[in-house]
Amino acid sequence: MRRRVEYWLFVLLMAVLRVVPRAVAFGIACTLTRGFDRLLPRLRRVAARNLKLAGFGDRPEIIGGVFRSIARLLVTVARFPLMNSGNIGEWIRYEGFEHYEEAKRRGRGVLFATGHLGNWELSAFAHGLMTEPMSIVVRPLDNPWIDAWVERRRAMSGNRIIAKKDAARLILRALKANQAVGILVDQNSLPGEGVFVDFFGVPACTNAAFARLAAHSGATVIPGFALWSAEESRFVLRFFPPVAVTGELVADTQRLHAAIEQIIRQYPDQWLWIHRRWKTRPEGDLGFY
């Protein structure tokens, strides 16, 4: 019953955000995310702890920016059915597209290393409309009805959904066909599933499967994020220079996350600091949260 109530409240919210003027929709979404901030104070505590760990100090304005970034994401997802190849430019434009073009010429596929920075839902959706459909690796949401709703929206631009449990085989098949695959790589990994690399100067347990797939396939690894531009009042889908892959698992994972860290430093209020990124600790270390 709780899941059904959550689902219908979510569907109602998405319907409202879809039909009202965009500025009004953003105001509603901001009110909602501010409510989450107040009702779930542990989220702000986690964000404050993460910012201090990362060397930013006490920065409440960054935390506020995180909730506004989530609000923009909600509005965007609600309006996916209204987007098409003719109007997608009102929402987002490319920057660094030449990196993708060169990767396609190599013919070994493209691995987009992305994360919870900016609008990760729009980045893949828009690429499917502006260039060609791609595959995206997702972890199912806890509520199966909301998960099914979101998956239908994600596929509206022609993208193919790969469930995390079936990922390796389908990813390699897509790369062999010189297709693009997007994977979120910035979350904490459980003990035994990842390797520890330096992230903002703190050891972070990170899934090494991405680096393993990149080395095995020979695909080009491109960090890519849909970043909000206040000056343009739209997102910029930025493709950064490819990250070298040598086959050394830990070194490749470290190199990738060093690149992602530099991007987050440029847009700190658009990264999901409310996630317990440093939850898994090396043996003998005390927990941070």
mmCIF file with all atom_site columns, N, CA and C in Angstrom, residues 193-234:
data_model
loop_
_atom_site.group_PDB
_atom_site.id
_atom_site.type_symbol
_atom_site.label_atom_id
_atom_site.label_alt_id
_atom_site.label_comp_id
_atom_site.label_asym_id
_atom_site.label_entity_id
_atom_site.label_seq_id
_atom_site.pdbx_PDB_ins_code
_atom_site.Cartn_x
_atom_site.Cartn_y
_atom_site.Cartn_z
_atom_site.occupancy
_atom_site.B_iso_or_equiv
_atom_site.pdbx_formal_charge
_atom_site.auth_seq_id
_atom_site.auth_comp_id
_atom_site.auth_asym_id
_atom_site.auth_atom_id
_atom_site.pdbx_PDB_model_num
ATOM 1   N N  . GLU A 1 193 ? 33.500 -5.357 -3.751  1.00 0.00 ? 193 GLU A N  1
ATOM 2   C CA . GLU A 1 193 ? 33.052 -5.035 -5.103  1.00 0.00 ? 193 GLU A CA 1
ATOM 3   C C  . GLU A 1 193 ? 33.904 -3.966 -5.764  1.00 0.00 ? 193 GLU A C  1
ATOM 4   N N  . GLY A 1 194 ? 34.686 -3.265 -4.952  1.00 0.00 ? 194 GLY A N  1
ATOM 5   C CA . GLY A 1 194 ? 35.430 -2.154 -5.521  1.00 0.00 ? 194 GLY A CA 1
ATOM 6   C C  . GLY A 1 194 ? 36.876 -2.106 -5.075  1.00 0.00 ? 194 GLY A C  1
ATOM 7   N N  . VAL A 1 195 ? 37.561 -1.077 -5.547  1.00 0.00 ? 195 VAL A N  1
ATOM 8   C CA . VAL A 1 195 ? 38.940 -0.802 -5.145  1.00 0.00 ? 195 VAL A CA 1
ATOM 9   C C  . VAL A 1 195 ? 38.961 0.605  -4.566  1.00 0.00 ? 195 VAL A C  1
ATOM 10  N N  . PHE A 1 196 ? 39.933 0.864  -3.685  1.00 0.00 ? 196 PHE A N  1
ATOM 11  C CA . PHE A 1 196 ? 40.038 2.187  -3.084  1.00 0.00 ? 196 PHE A CA 1
ATOM 12  C C  . PHE A 1 196 ? 40.941 3.072  -3.938  1.00 0.00 ? 196 PHE A C  1
ATOM 13  N N  . VAL A 1 197 ? 40.383 4.238  -4.300  1.00 0.00 ? 197 VAL A N  1
ATOM 14  C CA . VAL A 1 197 ? 41.156 5.244  -5.027  1.00 0.00 ? 197 VAL A CA 1
ATOM 15  C C  . VAL A 1 197 ? 40.991 6.574  -4.317  1.00 0.00 ? 197 VAL A C  1
ATOM 16  N N  . ASP A 1 198 ? 41.902 7.483  -4.586  1.00 0.00 ? 198 ASP A N  1
ATOM 17  C CA . ASP A 1 198 ? 41.833 8.812  -3.991  1.00 0.00 ? 198 ASP A CA 1
ATOM 18  C C  . ASP A 1 198 ? 40.739 9.614  -4.676  1.00 0.00 ? 198 ASP A C  1
ATOM 19  N N  . PHE A 1 199 ? 39.825 10.186 -3.873  1.00 0.00 ? 199 PHE A N  1
ATOM 20  C CA . PHE A 1 199 ? 38.759 11.023 -4.398  1.00 0.00 ? 199 PHE A CA 1
ATOM 21  C C  . PHE A 1 199 ? 38.595 12.201 -3.453  1.00 0.00 ? 199 PHE A C  1
ATOM 22  N N  . PHE A 1 200 ? 38.966 13.394 -3.912  1.00 0.00 ? 200 PHE A N  1
ATOM 23  C CA . PHE A 1 200 ? 39.012 14.585 -3.070  1.00 0.00 ? 200 PHE A CA 1
ATOM 24  C C  . PHE A 1 200 ? 39.941 14.378 -1.868  1.00 0.00 ? 200 PHE A C  1
ATOM 25  N N  . GLY A 1 201 ? 41.000 13.621 -2.071  1.00 0.00 ? 201 GLY A N  1
ATOM 26  C CA . GLY A 1 201 ? 41.982 13.423 -1.022  1.00 0.00 ? 201 GLY A CA 1
ATOM 27  C C  . GLY A 1 201 ? 41.609 12.394 0.019   1.00 0.00 ? 201 GLY A C  1
ATOM 28  N N  . VAL A 1 202 ? 40.513 11.673 -0.199  1.00 0.00 ? 202 VAL A N  1
ATOM 29  C CA . VAL A 1 202 ? 40.037 10.670 0.756   1.00 0.00 ? 202 VAL A CA 1
ATOM 30  C C  . VAL A 1 202 ? 39.866 9.337  0.020   1.00 0.00 ? 202 VAL A C  1
ATOM 31  N N  . PRO A 1 203 ? 40.370 8.216  0.586   1.00 0.00 ? 203 PRO A N  1
ATOM 32  C CA . PRO A 1 203 ? 40.156 6.920  -0.071  1.00 0.00 ? 203 PRO A CA 1
ATOM 33  C C  . PRO A 1 203 ? 38.665 6.633  -0.221  1.00 0.00 ? 203 PRO A C  1
ATOM 34  N N  . ALA A 1 204 ? 38.259 6.281  -1.446  1.00 0.00 ? 204 ALA A N  1
ATOM 35  C CA . ALA A 1 204 ? 36.850 6.019  -1.742  1.00 0.00 ? 204 ALA A CA 1
ATOM 36  C C  . ALA A 1 204 ? 36.740 4.664  -2.433  1.00 0.00 ? 204 ALA A C  1
ATOM 37  N N  . CYS A 1 205 ? 35.863 3.806  -1.913  1.00 0.00 ? 205 CYS A N  1
ATOM 38  C CA . CYS A 1 205 ? 35.662 2.493  -2.509  1.00 0.00 ? 205 CYS A CA 1
ATOM 39  C C  . CYS A 1 205 ? 34.860 2.663  -3.798  1.00 0.00 ? 205 CYS A C  1
ATOM 40  N N  . THR A 1 206 ? 35.444 2.230  -4.908  1.00 0.00 ? 206 THR A N  1
ATOM 41  C CA . THR A 1 206 ? 34.908 2.519  -6.232  1.00 0.00 ? 206 THR A CA 1
ATOM 42  C C  . THR A 1 206 ? 34.841 1.243  -7.053  1.00 0.00 ? 206 THR A C  1
ATOM 43  N N  . ASN A 1 207 ? 33.702 1.024  -7.692  1.00 0.00 ? 207 ASN A N  1
ATOM 44  C CA . ASN A 1 207 ? 33.534 -0.157 -8.524  1.00 0.00 ? 207 ASN A CA 1
ATOM 45  C C  . ASN A 1 207 ? 34.533 -0.134 -9.676  1.00 0.00 ? 207 ASN A C  1
ATOM 46  N N  . ALA A 1 208 ? 35.290 -1.200 -9.814  1.00 0.00 ? 208 ALA A N  1
ATOM 47  C CA . ALA A 1 208 ? 36.319 -1.264 -10.849 1.00 0.00 ? 208 ALA A CA 1
ATOM 48  C C  . ALA A 1 208 ? 35.823 -1.921 -12.126 1.00 0.00 ? 208 ALA A C  1
ATOM 49  N N  . ALA A 1 209 ? 34.541 -2.309 -12.165 1.00 0.00 ? 209 ALA A N  1
ATOM 50  C CA . ALA A 1 209 ? 34.006 -2.988 -13.345 1.00 0.00 ? 209 ALA A CA 1
ATOM 51  C C  . ALA A 1 209 ? 34.090 -2.100 -14.580 1.00 0.00 ? 209 ALA A C  1
ATOM 52  N N  . PHE A 1 210 ? 33.906 -0.797 -14.407 1.00 0.00 ? 210 PHE A N  1
ATOM 53  C CA . PHE A 1 210 ? 33.971 0.115  -15.549 1.00 0.00 ? 210 PHE A CA 1
ATOM 54  C C  . PHE A 1 210 ? 35.343 0.043  -16.214 1.00 0.00 ? 210 PHE A C  1
ATOM 55  N N  . ALA A 1 211 ? 36.398 0.155  -15.417 1.00 0.00 ? 211 ALA A N  1
ATOM 56  C CA . ALA A 1 211 ? 37.756 0.095  -15.962 1.00 0.00 ? 211 ALA A CA 1
ATOM 57  C C  . ALA A 1 211 ? 38.026 -1.256 -16.609 1.00 0.00 ? 211 ALA A C  1
ATOM 58  N N  . ARG A 1 212 ? 37.486 -2.317 -16.009 1.00 0.00 ? 212 ARG A N  1
ATOM 59  C CA . ARG A 1 212 ? 37.673 -3.660 -16.567 1.00 0.00 ? 212 ARG A CA 1
ATOM 60  C C  . ARG A 1 212 ? 36.998 -3.781 -17.937 1.00 0.00 ? 212 ARG A C  1
ATOM 61  N N  . LEU A 1 213 ? 35.790 -3.263 -18.058 1.00 0.00 ? 213 LEU A N  1
ATOM 62  C CA . LEU A 1 213 ? 35.074 -3.295 -19.340 1.00 0.00 ? 213 LEU A CA 1
ATOM 63  C C  . LEU A 1 213 ? 35.787 -2.453 -20.394 1.00 0.00 ? 213 LEU A C  1
ATOM 64  N N  . ALA A 1 214 ? 36.298 -1.302 -19.978 1.00 0.00 ? 214 ALA A N  1
ATOM 65  C CA . ALA A 1 214 ? 36.997 -0.433 -20.921 1.00 0.00 ? 214 ALA A CA 1
ATOM 66  C C  . ALA A 1 214 ? 38.250 -1.111 -21.467 1.00 0.00 ? 214 ALA A C  1
ATOM 67  N N  . ALA A 1 215 ? 39.013 -1.745 -20.597 1.00 0.00 ? 215 ALA A N  1
ATOM 68  C CA . ALA A 1 215 ? 40.238 -2.419 -21.026 1.00 0.00 ? 215 ALA A CA 1
ATOM 69  C C  . ALA A 1 215 ? 39.922 -3.609 -21.921 1.00 0.00 ? 215 ALA A C  1
ATOM 70  N N  . HIS A 1 216 ? 38.892 -4.369 -21.557 1.00 0.00 ? 216 HIS A N  1
ATOM 71  C CA . HIS A 1 216 ? 38.536 -5.570 -22.316 1.00 0.00 ? 216 HIS A CA 1
ATOM 72  C C  . HIS A 1 216 ? 38.020 -5.230 -23.711 1.00 0.00 ? 216 HIS A C  1
ATOM 73  N N  . SER A 1 217 ? 37.246 -4.160 -23.812 1.00 0.00 ? 217 SER A N  1
ATOM 74  C CA . SER A 1 217 ? 36.599 -3.811 -25.077 1.00 0.00 ? 217 SER A CA 1
ATOM 75  C C  . SER A 1 217 ? 37.432 -2.912 -25.971 1.00 0.00 ? 217 SER A C  1
ATOM 76  N N  . GLY A 1 218 ? 38.331 -2.146 -25.377 1.00 0.00 ? 218 GLY A N  1
ATOM 77  C CA . GLY A 1 218 ? 39.068 -1.162 -26.157 1.00 0.00 ? 218 GLY A CA 1
ATOM 78  C C  . GLY A 1 218 ? 38.261 0.077  -26.476 1.00 0.00 ? 218 GLY A C  1
ATOM 79  N N  . ALA A 1 219 ? 37.105 0.236  -25.824 1.00 0.00 ? 219 ALA A N  1
ATOM 80  C CA . ALA A 1 219 ? 36.242 1.389  -26.073 1.00 0.00 ? 219 ALA A CA 1
ATOM 81  C C  . ALA A 1 219 ? 36.904 2.680  -25.591 1.00 0.00 ? 219 ALA A C  1
ATOM 82  N N  . THR A 1 220 ? 36.517 3.781  -26.201 1.00 0.00 ? 220 THR A N  1
ATOM 83  C CA . THR A 1 220 ? 36.977 5.091  -25.764 1.00 0.00 ? 220 THR A CA 1
ATOM 84  C C  . THR A 1 220 ? 36.165 5.522  -24.551 1.00 0.00 ? 220 THR A C  1
ATOM 85  N N  . VAL A 1 221 ? 36.855 5.984  -23.511 1.00 0.00 ? 221 VAL A N  1
ATOM 86  C CA . VAL A 1 221 ? 36.190 6.419  -22.278 1.00 0.00 ? 221 VAL A CA 1
ATOM 87  C C  . VAL A 1 221 ? 36.086 7.945  -22.289 1.00 0.00 ? 221 VAL A C  1
ATOM 88  N N  . ILE A 1 222 ? 34.854 8.448  -22.280 1.00 0.00 ? 222 ILE A N  1
ATOM 89  C CA . ILE A 1 222 ? 34.614 9.893  -22.321 1.00 0.00 ? 222 ILE A CA 1
ATOM 90  C C  . ILE A 1 222 ? 33.777 10.306 -21.113 1.00 0.00 ? 222 ILE A C  1
ATOM 91  N N  . PRO A 1 223 ? 34.309 11.149 -20.225 1.00 0.00 ? 223 PRO A N  1
ATOM 92  C CA . PRO A 1 223 ? 33.462 11.729 -19.182 1.00 0.00 ? 223 PRO A CA 1
ATOM 93  C C  . PRO A 1 223 ? 32.445 12.672 -19.820 1.00 0.00 ? 223 PRO A C  1
ATOM 94  N N  . GLY A 1 224 ? 31.179 12.529 -19.450 1.00 0.00 ? 224 GLY A N  1
ATOM 95  C CA . GLY A 1 224 ? 30.139 13.371 -20.038 1.00 0.00 ? 224 GLY A CA 1
ATOM 96  C C  . GLY A 1 224 ? 29.079 13.732 -19.021 1.00 0.00 ? 224 GLY A C  1
ATOM 97  N N  . PHE A 1 225 ? 28.688 15.025 -18.984 1.00 0.00 ? 225 PHE A N  1
ATOM 98  C CA . PHE A 1 225 ? 27.722 15.503 -17.995 1.00 0.00 ? 225 PHE A CA 1
ATOM 99  C C  . PHE A 1 225 ? 26.859 16.602 -18.608 1.00 0.00 ? 225 PHE A C  1
ATOM 100 N N  . ALA A 1 226 ? 25.576 16.608 -18.238 1.00 0.00 ? 226 ALA A N  1
ATOM 101 C CA . ALA A 1 226 ? 24.674 17.695 -18.619 1.00 0.00 ? 226 ALA A CA 1
ATOM 102 C C  . ALA A 1 226 ? 24.700 18.731 -17.496 1.00 0.00 ? 226 ALA A C  1
ATOM 103 N N  . LEU A 1 227 ? 25.396 19.818 -17.708 1.00 0.00 ? 227 LEU A N  1
ATOM 104 C CA . LEU A 1 227 ? 25.655 20.820 -16.666 1.00 0.00 ? 227 LEU A CA 1
ATOM 105 C C  . LEU A 1 227 ? 24.808 22.061 -16.893 1.00 0.00 ? 227 LEU A C  1
ATOM 106 N N  . TRP A 1 228 ? 24.229 22.576 -15.817 1.00 0.00 ? 228 TRP A N  1
ATOM 107 C CA . TRP A 1 228 ? 23.336 23.717 -15.924 1.00 0.00 ? 228 TRP A CA 1
ATOM 108 C C  . TRP A 1 228 ? 24.120 24.993 -16.152 1.00 0.00 ? 228 TRP A C  1
ATOM 109 N N  . SER A 1 229 ? 23.681 25.774 -17.138 1.00 0.00 ? 229 SER A N  1
ATOM 110 C CA . SER A 1 229 ? 24.263 27.084 -17.410 1.00 0.00 ? 229 SER A CA 1
ATOM 111 C C  . SER A 1 229 ? 23.218 28.136 -17.065 1.00 0.00 ? 229 SER A C  1
ATOM 112 N N  . ALA A 1 230 ? 23.457 28.884 -15.983 1.00 0.00 ? 230 ALA A N  1
ATOM 113 C CA . ALA A 1 230 ? 22.518 29.933 -15.587 1.00 0.00 ? 230 ALA A CA 1
ATOM 114 C C  . ALA A 1 230 ? 22.474 31.040 -16.638 1.00 0.00 ? 230 ALA A C  1
ATOM 115 N N  . GLU A 1 231 ? 23.612 31.300 -17.296 1.00 0.00 ? 231 GLU A N  1
ATOM 116 C CA . GLU A 1 231 ? 23.662 32.345 -18.318 1.00 0.00 ? 231 GLU A CA 1
ATOM 117 C C  . GLU A 1 231 ? 22.748 32.027 -19.496 1.00 0.00 ? 231 GLU A C  1
ATOM 118 N N  . GLU A 1 232 ? 22.680 30.750 -19.879 1.00 0.00 ? 232 GLU A N  1
ATOM 119 C CA . GLU A 1 232 ? 21.870 30.346 -21.032 1.00 0.00 ? 232 GLU A CA 1
ATOM 120 C C  . GLU A 1 232 ? 20.483 29.841 -20.640 1.00 0.00 ? 232 GLU A C  1
ATOM 121 N N  . SER A 1 233 ? 20.277 29.615 -19.348 1.00 0.00 ? 233 SER A N  1
ATOM 122 C CA . SER A 1 233 ? 19.017 29.034 -18.850 1.00 0.00 ? 233 SER A CA 1
ATOM 123 C C  . SER A 1 233 ? 18.720 27.702 -19.539 1.00 0.00 ? 233 SER A C  1
ATOM 124 N N  . ARG A 1 234 ? 19.734 26.924 -19.750 1.00 0.00 ? 234 ARG A N  1
ATOM 125 C CA . ARG A 1 234 ? 19.597 25.571 -20.293 1.00 0.00 ? 234 ARG A CA 1
ATOM 126 C C  . ARG A 1 234 ? 20.846 24.789 -19.912 1.00 0.00 ? 234 ARG A C  1
#
